[in-house]
Coordinates of N, CA, C and O and ligand atoms in Angstrom, one line a residue:
M1 N 25.3 -17.3 1.6 CA 23.9 -16.8 1.3 C 23.2 -17.8 0.4 O 23.8 -18.2 -0.6
I2 N 22.0 -18.1 0.7 CA 21.2 -19.0 -0.1 C 20.2 -18.1 -0.9 O 19.4 -17.4 -0.3
R3 N 20.2 -18.2 -2.2 CA 19.4 -17.3 -3.0 C 18.2 -18.1 -3.6 O 18.5 -19.1 -4.3
V4 N 17.0 -17.6 -3.4 CA 15.8 -18.3 -3.8 C 15.0 -17.3 -4.7 O 14.7 -16.2 -4.2
L5 N 14.6 -17.8 -5.9 CA 13.7 -16.9 -6.7 C 12.4 -17.7 -7.0 O 12.5 -18.8 -7.5
F6 N 11.3 -17.1 -6.7 CA 10.0 -17.7 -7.0 C 9.5 -17.1 -8.3 O 9.6 -15.8 -8.5
V7 N 9.0 -17.9 -9.2 CA 8.6 -17.4 -10.6 C 7.2 -17.9 -10.9 O 6.8 -19.1 -10.7
C8 N 6.4 -16.9 -11.4 CA 5.1 -17.3 -12.0 C 5.0 -16.5 -13.3 O 6.0 -16.1 -13.9
L9 N 3.7 -16.3 -13.8 CA 3.6 -15.7 -15.1 C 3.6 -14.2 -15.0 O 4.4 -13.5 -15.7
G10 N 2.8 -13.6 -14.2 CA 2.7 -12.1 -14.1 C 3.4 -11.5 -13.0 O 3.6 -10.3 -13.0
N11 N 3.9 -12.3 -12.0 CA 4.5 -11.7 -10.8 C 3.7 -10.7 -10.0 O 4.2 -9.8 -9.4
I12 N 2.3 -11.0 -10.1 CA 1.5 -10.2 -9.2 C 0.6 -11.0 -8.3 O 0.1 -10.5 -7.3
C13 N 0.4 -12.3 -8.6 CA -0.5 -13.1 -7.8 C 0.3 -14.2 -7.0 O 0.4 -14.2 -5.8
R14 N 0.8 -15.2 -7.7 CA 1.3 -16.4 -7.0 C 2.7 -16.3 -6.5 O 3.0 -16.6 -5.4
S15 N 3.7 -15.8 -7.4 CA 5.1 -15.8 -6.9 C 5.3 -14.7 -5.8 O 6.1 -15.0 -4.9
P16 N 4.6 -13.6 -5.9 CA 4.8 -12.6 -4.7 C 4.2 -13.3 -3.4 O 4.8 -13.1 -2.4
M17 N 3.2 -14.0 -3.6 CA 2.6 -14.7 -2.4 C 3.6 -15.7 -1.8 O 3.9 -15.7 -0.6
A18 N 4.2 -16.5 -2.7 CA 5.2 -17.5 -2.3 C 6.4 -16.8 -1.7 O 6.9 -17.2 -0.6
E19 N 6.9 -15.7 -2.3 CA 8.0 -15.0 -1.8 C 7.7 -14.5 -0.4 O 8.5 -14.6 0.6
A20 N 6.5 -13.9 -0.2 CA 6.2 -13.3 1.1 C 6.0 -14.3 2.2 O 6.5 -14.1 3.3
V21 N 5.4 -15.4 1.9 CA 5.2 -16.5 2.9 C 6.5 -17.1 3.2 O 6.8 -17.4 4.4
F22 N 7.3 -17.4 2.2 CA 8.6 -18.0 2.5 C 9.5 -17.1 3.3 O 10.1 -17.5 4.3
Q23 N 9.5 -15.8 3.0 CA 10.3 -14.8 3.8 C 9.8 -14.8 5.2 O 10.6 -14.8 6.2
Q24 N 8.5 -14.9 5.4 CA 7.9 -14.9 6.8 C 8.4 -16.1 7.5 O 8.8 -16.0 8.7
R25 N 8.4 -17.3 6.9 CA 8.8 -18.5 7.6 C 10.3 -18.5 7.9 O 10.7 -19.0 8.9
V26 N 11.1 -17.9 7.0 CA 12.5 -17.8 7.2 C 12.8 -16.8 8.4 O 13.6 -17.1 9.2
N27 N 12.0 -15.7 8.4 CA 12.2 -14.8 9.5 C 11.8 -15.4 10.8 O 12.6 -15.3 11.8
E28 N 10.7 -16.2 10.8 CA 10.3 -16.8 12.1 C 11.3 -17.9 12.6 O 11.4 -18.1 13.7
A29 N 12.0 -18.4 11.6 CA 13.0 -19.5 12.0 C 14.4 -18.8 12.4 O 15.3 -19.5 12.7
G30 N 14.4 -17.5 12.3 CA 15.7 -16.8 12.7 C 16.8 -16.9 11.6 O 17.9 -16.8 11.9
L31 N 16.4 -17.2 10.4 CA 17.3 -17.5 9.3 C 17.4 -16.4 8.3 O 18.0 -16.5 7.2
A32 N 16.8 -15.2 8.6 CA 16.7 -14.1 7.6 C 18.1 -13.7 7.0 O 18.2 -13.4 5.8
G33 N 19.1 -13.8 7.9 CA 20.4 -13.3 7.5 C 21.1 -14.3 6.5 O 22.1 -14.0 5.8
Q34 N 20.5 -15.5 6.3 CA 21.2 -16.5 5.5 C 20.6 -16.5 4.1 O 21.0 -17.3 3.2
F35 N 19.5 -15.8 3.9 CA 18.7 -15.9 2.6 C 18.6 -14.6 1.9 O 18.5 -13.5 2.5
E36 N 18.6 -14.7 0.6 CA 18.1 -13.6 -0.3 C 17.0 -14.2 -1.1 O 17.1 -15.2 -1.8
I37 N 15.8 -13.6 -1.0 CA 14.6 -14.1 -1.5 C 13.9 -13.1 -2.4 O 13.8 -11.9 -2.1
D38 N 13.5 -13.5 -3.6 CA 12.9 -12.6 -4.6 C 11.8 -13.3 -5.4 O 11.7 -14.6 -5.3
S39 N 11.1 -12.6 -6.2 CA 10.2 -13.2 -7.2 C 10.2 -12.4 -8.5 O 10.6 -11.3 -8.5
A40 N 9.7 -13.1 -9.5 CA 9.7 -12.4 -10.9 C 8.7 -13.2 -11.7 O 8.3 -14.3 -11.4
G41 N 8.3 -12.6 -12.8 CA 7.4 -13.2 -13.8 C 8.0 -13.5 -15.1 O 9.0 -12.8 -15.5
T42 N 7.6 -14.6 -15.7 CA 8.1 -14.9 -17.1 C 7.5 -13.8 -18.1 O 8.2 -13.6 -19.1
G43 N 6.4 -13.2 -17.8 CA 5.8 -12.2 -18.7 C 6.1 -10.8 -18.2 O 6.4 -10.6 -17.0
G44 N 5.9 -9.8 -19.0 CA 6.3 -8.5 -18.7 C 5.1 -7.5 -18.5 O 5.3 -6.3 -18.3
W45 N 3.8 -8.0 -18.6 CA 2.7 -7.2 -18.7 C 2.5 -6.3 -17.4 O 1.9 -5.2 -17.5
H46 N 2.9 -6.8 -16.3 CA 2.6 -6.1 -15.0 C 3.8 -5.5 -14.4 O 3.8 -5.1 -13.2
V47 N 4.9 -5.3 -15.1 CA 6.2 -4.8 -14.6 C 5.9 -3.5 -13.9 O 5.2 -2.6 -14.4
G48 N 6.3 -3.4 -12.6 CA 6.1 -2.1 -11.8 C 4.9 -2.1 -11.0 O 4.7 -1.2 -10.1
D49 N 4.0 -3.1 -11.2 CA 2.7 -3.1 -10.5 C 2.9 -3.7 -9.1 O 3.7 -4.6 -8.9
P50 N 2.1 -3.2 -8.1 CA 2.1 -3.9 -6.8 C 1.4 -5.3 -6.9 O 0.8 -5.6 -8.0
A51 N 1.5 -6.1 -5.9 CA 0.8 -7.4 -6.0 C -0.7 -7.2 -6.1 O -1.2 -6.2 -5.7
H52 N -1.3 -8.1 -6.7 CA -2.8 -8.1 -6.9 C -3.5 -7.9 -5.6 O -3.0 -8.5 -4.6
R53 N -4.6 -7.2 -5.6 CA -5.3 -7.0 -4.3 C -5.7 -8.2 -3.6 O -5.8 -8.3 -2.4
G54 N -6.0 -9.3 -4.4 CA -6.4 -10.6 -3.8 C -5.2 -11.2 -3.0 O -5.3 -11.8 -1.9
T55 N -4.0 -11.1 -3.6 CA -2.8 -11.6 -2.9 C -2.5 -10.7 -1.7 O -2.2 -11.3 -0.6
Q56 N -2.6 -9.4 -1.8 CA -2.4 -8.5 -0.7 C -3.4 -8.8 0.5 O -3.0 -8.9 1.6
A57 N -4.6 -9.1 0.1 CA -5.7 -9.3 1.1 C -5.4 -10.6 1.9 O -5.5 -10.7 3.1
V58 N -5.1 -11.7 1.1 CA -4.9 -13.0 1.8 C -3.6 -13.0 2.6 O -3.6 -13.5 3.7
L59 N -2.6 -12.2 2.2 CA -1.4 -12.1 3.0 C -1.7 -11.3 4.3 O -1.3 -11.7 5.4
R60 N -2.5 -10.2 4.1 CA -2.8 -9.4 5.3 C -3.6 -10.3 6.3 O -3.4 -10.2 7.5
R61 N -4.5 -11.1 5.8 CA -5.3 -11.9 6.7 C -4.5 -12.9 7.5 O -4.8 -13.4 8.5
N62 N -3.3 -13.2 6.9 CA -2.4 -14.1 7.6 C -1.2 -13.4 8.3 O -0.2 -14.0 8.6
G63 N -1.4 -12.1 8.4 CA -0.4 -11.4 9.2 C 0.9 -11.1 8.5 O 2.0 -10.9 9.1
I64 N 0.9 -11.1 7.1 CA 2.1 -10.9 6.4 C 1.9 -9.6 5.5 O 0.9 -9.4 4.8
T65 N 2.9 -8.8 5.5 CA 2.9 -7.6 4.6 C 3.8 -7.8 3.4 O 4.8 -8.5 3.5
Y66 N 3.5 -7.2 2.3 CA 4.3 -7.4 1.1 C 4.3 -6.1 0.3 O 3.2 -5.5 0.0
N67 N 5.5 -5.5 0.0 CA 5.5 -4.2 -0.7 C 6.3 -4.3 -2.0 O 6.6 -3.3 -2.6
G68 N 6.5 -5.5 -2.5 CA 7.3 -5.7 -3.7 C 6.5 -5.2 -5.0 O 5.3 -5.1 -4.9
R69 N 7.2 -5.0 -6.0 CA 6.6 -4.6 -7.3 C 7.0 -5.7 -8.3 O 8.1 -6.3 -8.2
A70 N 6.1 -5.9 -9.3 CA 6.4 -6.9 -10.3 C 7.6 -6.6 -11.2 O 7.8 -5.4 -11.5
R71 N 8.3 -7.6 -11.5 CA 9.4 -7.5 -12.5 C 9.4 -8.7 -13.4 O 8.8 -9.8 -13.0
Q72 N 10.1 -8.7 -14.5 CA 10.2 -9.8 -15.4 C 11.6 -10.5 -15.2 O 12.6 -9.8 -15.0
V73 N 11.5 -11.8 -15.1 CA 12.8 -12.5 -15.0 C 13.7 -12.3 -16.2 O 13.2 -12.3 -17.3
Q74 N 15.0 -12.2 -15.9 CA 16.0 -11.9 -17.0 C 16.9 -13.2 -17.1 O 17.4 -13.7 -16.1
P75 N 17.1 -13.6 -18.3 CA 17.9 -14.8 -18.5 C 19.3 -14.7 -17.8 O 19.8 -15.7 -17.2
A76 N 19.9 -13.5 -17.8 CA 21.2 -13.3 -17.3 C 21.3 -13.4 -15.8 O 22.4 -13.5 -15.2
E77 N 20.1 -13.4 -15.1 CA 20.2 -13.4 -13.6 C 20.1 -14.8 -13.1 O 20.2 -15.1 -11.9
L78 N 19.7 -15.8 -14.0 CA 19.3 -17.1 -13.5 C 20.5 -17.8 -12.7 O 20.3 -18.5 -11.8
H79 N 21.7 -17.5 -13.2 CA 22.9 -18.2 -12.6 C 23.1 -17.7 -11.1 O 23.7 -18.4 -10.3
R80 N 22.5 -16.6 -10.7 CA 22.7 -16.1 -9.3 C 22.0 -16.9 -8.3 O 22.4 -16.9 -7.1
Y81 N 20.9 -17.7 -8.7 CA 20.1 -18.3 -7.7 C 20.5 -19.8 -7.4 O 21.0 -20.5 -8.3
D82 N 20.2 -20.2 -6.2 CA 20.5 -21.6 -5.8 C 19.2 -22.4 -6.0 O 19.3 -23.6 -6.3
Y83 N 18.1 -21.8 -5.9 CA 16.8 -22.4 -6.1 C 15.9 -21.5 -6.9 O 15.6 -20.4 -6.5
V84 N 15.4 -22.0 -8.0 CA 14.4 -21.3 -8.8 C 13.1 -22.1 -8.8 O 13.1 -23.2 -9.2
I85 N 12.1 -21.5 -8.2 CA 10.9 -22.2 -7.8 C 9.7 -21.7 -8.6 O 9.2 -20.6 -8.4
A86 N 9.3 -22.6 -9.6 CA 8.2 -22.2 -10.5 C 6.8 -22.6 -9.9 O 6.7 -23.6 -9.2
M87 N 5.8 -21.9 -10.2 CA 4.5 -22.2 -9.7 C 3.7 -23.3 -10.5 O 2.9 -24.0 -10.0
D88 N 4.0 -23.3 -11.8 CA 3.3 -24.4 -12.6 C 4.2 -24.8 -13.8 O 5.4 -24.3 -14.0
A89 N 3.7 -25.8 -14.5 CA 4.5 -26.5 -15.5 C 4.8 -25.5 -16.7 O 5.9 -25.6 -17.3
D90 N 3.9 -24.6 -17.0 CA 4.2 -23.6 -18.0 C 5.3 -22.7 -17.6 O 6.2 -22.3 -18.5
N91 N 5.4 -22.3 -16.4 CA 6.6 -21.5 -15.9 C 7.9 -22.3 -16.1 O 8.9 -21.7 -16.5
V92 N 7.8 -23.6 -15.8 CA 9.0 -24.4 -16.0 C 9.5 -24.4 -17.4 O 10.6 -24.2 -17.8
S93 N 8.5 -24.6 -18.4 CA 8.9 -24.7 -19.8 C 9.4 -23.3 -20.3 O 10.3 -23.2 -21.1
D94 N 8.7 -22.2 -19.8 CA 9.1 -20.9 -20.2 C 10.6 -20.6 -19.7 O 11.4 -20.0 -20.5
L95 N 10.8 -21.0 -18.5 CA 12.2 -20.7 -17.9 C 13.2 -21.5 -18.7 O 14.3 -21.0 -19.0
R96 N 12.9 -22.8 -19.0 CA 13.9 -23.6 -19.7 C 14.2 -23.1 -21.0 O 15.3 -23.1 -21.5
R97 N 13.1 -22.5 -21.7 CA 13.3 -22.0 -23.0 C 14.3 -20.7 -23.0 O 15.0 -20.5 -23.9
M98 N 14.2 -20.0 -21.9 CA 15.0 -18.7 -21.9 C 16.4 -19.0 -21.4 O 17.3 -18.2 -21.5
D99 N 16.6 -20.2 -20.8 CA 17.9 -20.6 -20.2 C 18.8 -21.2 -21.3 O 18.8 -22.5 -21.4
R100 N 19.6 -20.4 -22.0 CA 20.4 -21.0 -23.0 C 21.8 -21.5 -22.5 O 22.5 -22.1 -23.3
S101 N 22.1 -21.1 -21.3 CA 23.5 -21.4 -20.8 C 23.5 -22.6 -19.8 O 24.5 -22.9 -19.2
G102 N 22.3 -23.2 -19.5 CA 22.3 -24.3 -18.5 C 22.4 -23.8 -17.1 O 22.6 -24.6 -16.2
A103 N 22.1 -22.5 -16.9 CA 22.1 -21.9 -15.5 C 21.1 -22.6 -14.6 O 21.3 -22.6 -13.4
L104 N 20.1 -23.1 -15.1 CA 19.0 -23.7 -14.3 C 19.2 -25.2 -13.9 O 18.4 -25.7 -13.2
D105 N 20.2 -25.8 -14.5 CA 20.4 -27.2 -14.3 C 20.5 -27.6 -12.9 O 21.3 -27.0 -12.1
G106 N 19.6 -28.4 -12.4 CA 19.7 -28.9 -11.0 C 19.0 -28.0 -10.0 O 19.0 -28.3 -8.8
K107 N 18.6 -26.8 -10.4 CA 18.0 -25.9 -9.4 C 16.6 -25.4 -9.7 O 16.1 -24.6 -9.0
L108 N 16.0 -25.9 -10.8 CA 14.7 -25.5 -11.2 C 13.7 -26.5 -10.7 O 13.8 -27.7 -11.0
H109 N 12.7 -26.1 -9.8 CA 11.8 -27.0 -9.2 C 10.4 -26.4 -9.3 O 10.2 -25.2 -9.4
Q110 N 9.3 -27.2 -9.2 CA 8.0 -26.7 -9.0 C 7.7 -26.7 -7.5 O 8.1 -27.6 -6.8
L111 N 7.1 -25.6 -7.1 CA 6.9 -25.4 -5.7 C 6.2 -26.6 -5.0 O 6.6 -27.0 -3.9
L112 N 5.2 -27.1 -5.7 CA 4.4 -28.2 -5.0 C 5.0 -29.6 -5.0 O 4.5 -30.5 -4.4
A113 N 6.2 -29.6 -5.6 CA 7.0 -30.9 -5.5 C 7.5 -31.0 -4.0 O 7.8 -32.1 -3.6
F114 N 7.4 -29.9 -3.3 CA 7.9 -29.9 -1.9 C 6.7 -30.0 -0.9 O 6.9 -30.1 0.3
A115 N 5.5 -30.1 -1.5 CA 4.3 -30.3 -0.6 C 4.0 -31.8 -0.4 O 4.6 -32.6 -1.1
P116 N 3.3 -32.1 0.7 CA 3.0 -33.5 1.0 C 2.3 -34.2 -0.2 O 1.7 -33.6 -1.1
D117 N 2.3 -35.6 -0.1 CA 1.6 -36.4 -1.1 C 0.2 -35.9 -1.1 O -0.4 -35.6 -0.1
G118 N -0.4 -36.0 -2.3 CA -1.9 -35.7 -2.5 C -2.1 -34.3 -2.9 O -3.2 -34.0 -3.3
Y119 N -1.1 -33.4 -2.9 CA -1.2 -32.1 -3.4 C -1.1 -32.1 -4.9 O -0.5 -33.0 -5.5
P120 N -1.8 -31.1 -5.6 CA -1.6 -31.0 -7.0 C -0.2 -30.6 -7.4 O 0.6 -30.3 -6.5
R121 N 0.2 -30.7 -8.6 CA 1.5 -30.3 -9.1 C 1.7 -28.8 -9.3 O 2.7 -28.2 -9.0
D122 N 0.6 -28.3 -9.9 CA 0.6 -26.9 -10.3 C -0.2 -26.0 -9.2 O -1.2 -26.4 -8.7
V123 N 0.4 -24.8 -9.0 CA -0.4 -23.8 -8.2 C -1.3 -23.1 -9.3 O -0.8 -22.5 -10.2
P124 N -2.6 -23.3 -9.2 CA -3.5 -22.7 -10.2 C -3.5 -21.2 -10.1 O -3.2 -20.6 -9.1
D125 N -3.7 -20.5 -11.3 CA -3.6 -19.1 -11.4 C -4.8 -18.4 -10.8 O -5.9 -18.5 -11.5
P126 N -4.8 -17.7 -9.7 CA -6.0 -17.1 -9.2 C -6.4 -15.8 -9.9 O -7.5 -15.2 -9.6
Y127 N -5.6 -15.4 -10.8 CA -5.9 -14.2 -11.6 C -7.2 -14.4 -12.4 O -7.9 -13.4 -12.6
Y128 N -7.5 -15.6 -12.8 CA -8.6 -15.9 -13.6 C -9.8 -16.4 -12.8 O -11.0 -16.3 -13.2
N129 N -9.6 -16.9 -11.6 CA -10.8 -17.5 -10.8 C -10.9 -16.9 -9.4 O -11.9 -17.2 -8.7
G130 N -10.0 -16.0 -9.0 CA -10.2 -15.3 -7.7 C -10.0 -16.1 -6.5 O -10.3 -15.7 -5.4
K131 N -9.5 -17.4 -6.6 CA -9.5 -18.3 -5.5 C -8.1 -18.1 -4.7 O -7.3 -19.0 -4.7
F132 N -8.0 -16.9 -4.2 CA -6.7 -16.6 -3.5 C -6.5 -17.4 -2.2 O -5.4 -17.7 -1.9
D133 N -7.6 -17.7 -1.5 CA -7.4 -18.4 -0.3 C -7.0 -19.9 -0.5 O -6.1 -20.4 0.2
A134 N -7.5 -20.5 -1.6 CA -7.1 -21.8 -1.9 C -5.6 -21.8 -2.4 O -4.8 -22.7 -2.0
V135 N -5.2 -20.8 -3.1 CA -3.8 -20.7 -3.5 C -2.9 -20.5 -2.3 O -1.8 -21.1 -2.3
Y136 N -3.4 -19.7 -1.3 CA -2.6 -19.5 -0.2 C -2.3 -20.9 0.5 O -1.1 -21.1 1.0
E137 N -3.3 -21.7 0.7 CA -3.1 -23.0 1.3 C -2.0 -23.8 0.6 O -1.2 -24.5 1.2
L138 N -2.1 -23.8 -0.7 CA -1.1 -24.6 -1.5 C 0.3 -24.0 -1.3 O 1.3 -24.7 -1.1
V139 N 0.4 -22.7 -1.5 CA 1.7 -22.0 -1.3 C 2.3 -22.2 0.1 O 3.5 -22.5 0.2
D140 N 1.4 -22.2 1.1 CA 1.9 -22.3 2.4 C 2.5 -23.7 2.6 O 3.6 -23.9 3.2
A141 N 1.8 -24.8 2.1 CA 2.3 -26.1 2.2 C 3.6 -26.3 1.4 O 4.6 -26.9 1.8
G142 N 3.7 -25.7 0.2 CA 4.9 -25.8 -0.6 C 6.1 -25.1 0.0 O 7.2 -25.7 0.1
V143 N 5.9 -23.9 0.5 CA 7.1 -23.2 1.1 C 7.5 -23.9 2.4 O 8.8 -23.9 2.7
A144 N 6.6 -24.5 3.2 CA 7.0 -25.2 4.4 C 8.0 -26.4 4.0 O 9.0 -26.6 4.6
G145 N 7.5 -27.1 3.0 CA 8.4 -28.2 2.5 C 9.7 -27.8 1.9 O 10.7 -28.4 2.1
L146 N 9.6 -26.7 1.2 CA 10.8 -26.1 0.6 C 11.8 -25.7 1.7 O 13.0 -26.0 1.6
L147 N 11.3 -25.0 2.7 CA 12.3 -24.6 3.8 C 12.9 -25.8 4.5 O 14.1 -25.8 4.8
D148 N 12.0 -26.8 4.7 CA 12.6 -28.1 5.3 C 13.7 -28.7 4.5 O 14.7 -29.1 5.0
T149 N 13.5 -28.7 3.2 CA 14.4 -29.3 2.2 C 15.7 -28.5 2.2 O 16.8 -29.0 2.3
I150 N 15.6 -27.1 2.2 CA 16.8 -26.3 2.2 C 17.6 -26.4 3.5 O 18.8 -26.5 3.5
R151 N 16.8 -26.4 4.6 CA 17.5 -26.6 5.9 C 18.3 -27.9 5.9 O 19.5 -27.9 6.4
A152 N 17.7 -29.0 5.4 CA 18.5 -30.2 5.4 C 19.7 -30.2 4.5 O 20.7 -30.7 4.8
E153 N 19.5 -29.6 3.3 CA 20.6 -29.6 2.3 C 21.7 -28.7 2.7 O 22.9 -28.8 2.3
H154 N 21.4 -27.7 3.6 CA 22.5 -26.7 4.0 C 22.8 -26.8 5.5 O 23.5 -25.9 6.0
N155 N 22.3 -27.9 6.1 CA 22.6 -28.1 7.6 C 22.3 -26.9 8.4 O 23.0 -26.4 9.3
L156 N 21.1 -26.3 8.1 CA 20.6 -25.1 8.9 C 19.8 -25.6 10.1 O 19.2 -26.6 10.0
P157 N 19.8 -24.8 11.2 CA 19.1 -25.2 12.4 C 17.6 -25.2 12.1 O 17.1 -24.4 11.3
Ligands
4NP1 P1 0.4 -14.7 -11.7 O1 -1.1 -14.4 -12.3 O2 1.2 -15.4 -12.7 O3 0.1 -15.6 -10.5 O4 1.0 -13.4 -11.2 C1 -1.3 -13.7 -13.5 C2 -1.3 -12.3 -13.5 C3 -1.5 -11.7 -14.7 C4 -1.7 -12.4 -15.8 C5 -1.6 -13.7 -15.8 C6 -1.4 -14.4 -14.6 N1 -2.0 -11.7 -17.1 O5 -2.2 -12.4 -18.1 O6 -2.0 -10.5 -17.1

């Protein structure tokens, strides 16, 4: 089993979107049985909330449903994952700060490190500017590259 955790600040906008799009791509590739995919936020303000309506709307427009609820990432769970995928540099530093045991060593990445050249490094937060469609384009490119990388690293079809 390959375990992937997507992380943003609130777990209502970006990381649920990345989780849902990645799950969709994994399903389409016939690889659902090989993956455990989840998302969480470094902050706890929205724990228990459904995804932001902007995330739900852009997912729906792209034929993807998402029913997850927000949760906060726990330091003790980090060792479970093979890939911990942060949306921006703040998420990376927050995760590193909470990781006192080195659980993240070698498996913490920014999503857009897997996007083609020319993409930005950070997925901007649509909570403040409402640009959910632009975020979807970034997330889609990032998860496509991430899946290609994981397939190569694990010799998946
Ligand atoms: P997300 O967006 O990290 O992409 O889920 C945010 C959602 C809520 C807040 C910040 C970012 N907030 O401060 O409540």
